[in-house]
Amino acid sequence: AKSRFGKSLTIVSLGALVKTSATEEKVALRLLFDGSNNVGVNPAIKVRDQLQSPTMADLKTVLRMQSLSGEKWFGLSFDVDGAHENVPVHSDDWAYQAVQGTDPDIVFVSMFALFGVASIAYWWSRLAAALARAFHYVLGKEWAAWVLVFADDFSLNARGKHFVETLLTCILCARIFGFPIQWAKGAG
């Protein structure tokens, strides 16, 4: 790692966030990359744009418009498994994503975005928005759907006689583009 990245090599500490769910008895850990303490990776990142996720007001507007249409609407939601791990990082920036375990001679370098890096939300939102646009292109006007993205959760709403095809086409499209879906968190 030192020979490849030279002075750019930044080895940071790892933390862990305990993730549990009421339905699961086992404990899961999400590794956290600490890009702030003593290394300055996060403060050096300049995110290009502000992010705006749908709010309750946006959801209320969607529900109100659906109600005013007089049609029956059907919804489906799904979670992208390990969303941040789906964002590849340019090889020039791998030097800033290095960690060590207990062996000081072994350095791990991540080629994908890490939970704990300031810019991951920006890059994930760009990727999620591209998928949402792909849904609209694939569905066309007749099978149109409402698509809202809350972090790594997609909320889809469709109407009409093709609502099943509309919703399943979105799922198929997500899988074709390589988005791993966490089926246990899906609902409809």
Short mmCIF file of C-alpha atoms in Angstrom, two decimals:
data_model
loop_
_atom_site.label_atom_id
_atom_site.label_comp_id
_atom_site.label_asym_id
_atom_site.label_seq_id
_atom_site.Cartn_x
_atom_site.Cartn_y
_atom_site.Cartn_z
CA ALA A 1 0.00 0.00 0.00
CA LYS A 2 2.86 2.38 0.83
CA SER A 3 4.62 1.66 -2.44
CA ARG A 4 1.42 2.15 -4.45
CA PHE A 5 -0.03 5.22 -2.73
CA GLY A 6 3.01 6.85 -1.12
CA LYS A 7 2.27 9.86 1.07
CA SER A 8 -1.41 9.81 0.11
CA LEU A 9 -1.99 6.59 2.06
CA THR A 10 -4.36 7.42 4.90
CA ILE A 11 -5.02 4.67 7.41
CA VAL A 12 -8.01 5.37 9.59
CA SER A 13 -9.70 3.64 12.47
CA LEU A 14 -12.81 1.55 12.18
CA GLY A 15 -15.82 1.73 14.40
CA ALA A 16 -18.94 -0.38 14.47
CA LEU A 17 -22.61 0.44 14.68
CA VAL A 18 -24.75 -2.26 16.26
CA LYS A 19 -27.77 -3.01 14.08
CA THR A 20 -30.60 -5.03 15.53
CA SER A 21 -34.18 -5.46 14.56
CA ALA A 22 -37.24 -6.37 16.58
CA THR A 23 -37.87 -9.37 14.33
CA GLU A 24 -34.31 -10.67 14.35
CA GLU A 25 -32.60 -11.99 17.44
CA LYS A 26 -29.09 -11.84 16.04
CA VAL A 27 -26.96 -8.74 16.25
CA ALA A 28 -25.41 -7.33 13.09
CA LEU A 29 -22.56 -4.86 12.95
CA ARG A 30 -22.11 -2.15 10.34
CA LEU A 31 -18.50 -1.12 10.03
CA LEU A 32 -17.91 2.61 10.20
CA PHE A 33 -14.98 4.21 8.46
CA ASP A 34 -13.78 7.10 10.62
CA GLY A 35 -12.71 9.73 8.12
CA SER A 36 -12.69 12.58 10.63
CA ASN A 37 -10.59 11.84 13.72
CA ASN A 38 -6.90 12.67 13.27
CA VAL A 39 -6.83 11.99 9.51
CA GLY A 40 -8.92 14.73 7.91
CA VAL A 41 -10.44 12.72 5.07
CA ASN A 42 -14.00 13.98 5.61
CA PRO A 43 -13.10 17.66 6.16
CA ALA A 44 -11.15 17.61 2.90
CA ILE A 45 -14.15 16.38 0.88
CA LYS A 46 -16.06 19.02 -1.01
CA VAL A 47 -19.52 17.73 -1.88
CA ARG A 48 -20.80 19.30 -5.08
CA ASP A 49 -24.49 19.79 -4.28
CA GLN A 50 -26.86 19.75 -1.35
CA LEU A 51 -29.02 16.67 -1.00
CA GLN A 52 -32.74 16.80 -0.64
CA SER A 53 -34.73 13.71 0.22
CA PRO A 54 -38.52 13.54 0.06
CA THR A 55 -40.14 14.83 3.22
CA MET A 56 -43.49 14.08 4.82
CA ALA A 57 -44.89 17.07 2.93
CA ASP A 58 -43.82 15.45 -0.35
CA LEU A 59 -45.39 12.15 0.65
CA LYS A 60 -48.62 13.91 1.66
CA THR A 61 -48.70 15.63 -1.74
CA VAL A 62 -48.29 12.31 -3.54
CA LEU A 63 -51.06 10.73 -1.46
CA ARG A 64 -53.35 13.73 -2.01
CA MET A 65 -52.80 13.65 -5.79
CA GLN A 66 -53.40 9.92 -5.88
CA SER A 67 -56.62 10.35 -3.89
CA LEU A 68 -57.83 13.11 -6.22
CA SER A 69 -57.30 10.86 -9.26
CA GLY A 70 -60.20 8.67 -8.11
CA GLU A 71 -58.26 5.53 -9.03
CA LYS A 72 -56.96 2.75 -6.85
CA TRP A 73 -53.22 2.91 -6.23
CA PHE A 74 -50.94 0.11 -5.19
CA GLY A 75 -47.62 0.54 -3.48
CA LEU A 76 -44.43 -1.44 -3.15
CA SER A 77 -41.31 -0.55 -1.22
CA PHE A 78 -37.89 -2.11 -1.22
CA ASP A 79 -34.52 -1.51 0.39
CA VAL A 80 -31.23 -1.65 -1.49
CA ASP A 81 -28.93 -3.95 0.45
CA GLY A 82 -25.61 -2.32 1.33
CA ALA A 83 -26.38 0.76 -0.76
CA HIS A 84 -23.07 2.50 -0.04
CA GLU A 85 -21.17 -0.62 -1.10
CA ASN A 86 -22.64 -0.29 -4.61
CA VAL A 87 -20.83 2.95 -5.36
CA PRO A 88 -17.40 2.35 -6.90
CA VAL A 89 -14.67 4.81 -5.94
CA HIS A 90 -12.11 6.07 -8.45
CA SER A 91 -8.74 4.36 -7.99
CA ASP A 92 -7.08 7.75 -7.32
CA ASP A 93 -9.09 7.95 -4.08
CA TRP A 94 -8.46 4.43 -2.77
CA ALA A 95 -5.48 5.74 -0.81
CA TYR A 96 -7.91 7.61 1.45
CA GLN A 97 -9.91 4.45 2.27
CA ALA A 98 -7.35 2.26 4.01
CA VAL A 99 -7.75 0.48 7.32
CA GLN A 100 -5.72 -1.95 9.38
CA GLY A 101 -6.75 -4.87 11.50
CA THR A 102 -4.74 -6.29 14.36
CA ASP A 103 -1.79 -7.17 12.10
CA PRO A 104 0.20 -3.96 11.37
CA ASP A 105 1.66 -5.51 8.20
CA ILE A 106 -1.76 -5.92 6.53
CA VAL A 107 -3.62 -2.94 5.09
CA PHE A 108 -7.09 -3.21 3.59
CA VAL A 109 -8.05 -0.75 0.88
CA SER A 110 -11.67 -0.38 -0.19
CA MET A 111 -12.56 0.13 -3.84
CA PHE A 112 -16.16 1.02 -2.97
CA ALA A 113 -17.73 3.78 -0.93
CA LEU A 114 -17.53 3.37 2.81
CA PHE A 115 -20.20 4.11 5.39
CA GLY A 116 -18.66 7.04 7.28
CA VAL A 117 -17.22 8.99 4.34
CA ALA A 118 -18.85 12.39 3.91
CA SER A 119 -19.44 12.16 0.15
CA ILE A 120 -21.14 8.76 0.08
CA ALA A 121 -24.63 10.21 0.47
CA TYR A 122 -24.05 12.44 -2.55
CA TRP A 123 -22.76 9.66 -4.81
CA TRP A 124 -25.38 7.16 -3.66
CA SER A 125 -28.15 9.71 -4.35
CA ARG A 126 -26.82 10.18 -7.89
CA LEU A 127 -26.88 6.43 -8.45
CA ALA A 128 -30.37 6.06 -6.93
CA ALA A 129 -31.67 8.95 -9.05
CA ALA A 130 -30.29 7.27 -12.16
CA LEU A 131 -32.22 4.12 -11.27
CA ALA A 132 -35.41 6.12 -10.68
CA ARG A 133 -35.00 7.78 -14.10
CA ALA A 134 -34.42 4.35 -15.65
CA PHE A 135 -37.75 3.23 -14.19
CA HIS A 136 -39.51 6.11 -15.93
CA TYR A 137 -37.78 5.47 -19.27
CA VAL A 138 -38.57 1.76 -19.17
CA LEU A 139 -42.17 2.16 -17.99
CA GLY A 140 -43.18 4.87 -20.43
CA LYS A 141 -46.30 7.00 -20.12
CA GLU A 142 -48.89 4.22 -19.98
CA TRP A 143 -47.27 2.34 -17.09
CA ALA A 144 -46.05 5.47 -15.27
CA ALA A 145 -45.41 5.22 -11.52
CA TRP A 146 -44.63 7.47 -8.60
CA VAL A 147 -41.08 6.79 -7.44
CA LEU A 148 -39.78 8.24 -4.18
CA VAL A 149 -36.34 7.48 -2.75
CA PHE A 150 -35.71 7.84 0.98
CA ALA A 151 -31.96 7.21 1.52
CA ASP A 152 -31.69 3.60 0.29
CA ASP A 153 -35.42 2.82 0.37
CA PHE A 154 -37.50 3.03 -2.79
CA SER A 155 -41.26 3.65 -2.59
CA LEU A 156 -43.16 2.82 -5.78
CA ASN A 157 -46.83 3.51 -6.49
CA ALA A 158 -48.76 2.40 -9.57
CA ARG A 159 -52.36 2.40 -10.76
CA GLY A 160 -54.55 0.98 -13.46
CA LYS A 161 -54.89 -2.47 -14.95
CA HIS A 162 -51.10 -2.84 -15.36
CA PHE A 163 -50.12 -1.97 -11.78
CA VAL A 164 -48.61 -5.42 -11.15
CA GLU A 165 -46.51 -5.25 -14.32
CA THR A 166 -45.46 -1.70 -13.47
CA LEU A 167 -44.25 -2.56 -9.98
CA LEU A 168 -42.55 -5.80 -11.01
CA THR A 169 -40.87 -4.08 -13.97
CA CYS A 170 -39.27 -1.64 -11.53
CA ILE A 171 -37.97 -4.52 -9.41
CA LEU A 172 -36.70 -6.32 -12.52
CA CYS A 173 -35.02 -3.14 -13.74
CA ALA A 174 -33.29 -2.66 -10.37
CA ARG A 175 -31.99 -6.23 -10.47
CA ILE A 176 -30.85 -5.97 -14.11
CA PHE A 177 -28.81 -2.89 -13.19
CA GLY A 178 -27.24 -4.84 -10.33
CA PHE A 179 -28.97 -3.28 -7.34
CA PRO A 180 -29.16 -5.92 -4.58
CA ILE A 181 -32.58 -5.89 -2.95
CA GLN A 182 -33.01 -6.76 0.68
CA TRP A 183 -36.16 -8.87 0.29
CA ALA A 184 -36.90 -9.08 4.03
CA LYS A 185 -37.50 -5.32 4.11
CA GLY A 186 -39.80 -5.26 1.08
CA ALA A 187 -43.47 -4.46 1.57
CA GLY A 188 -46.50 -3.93 -0.61
#
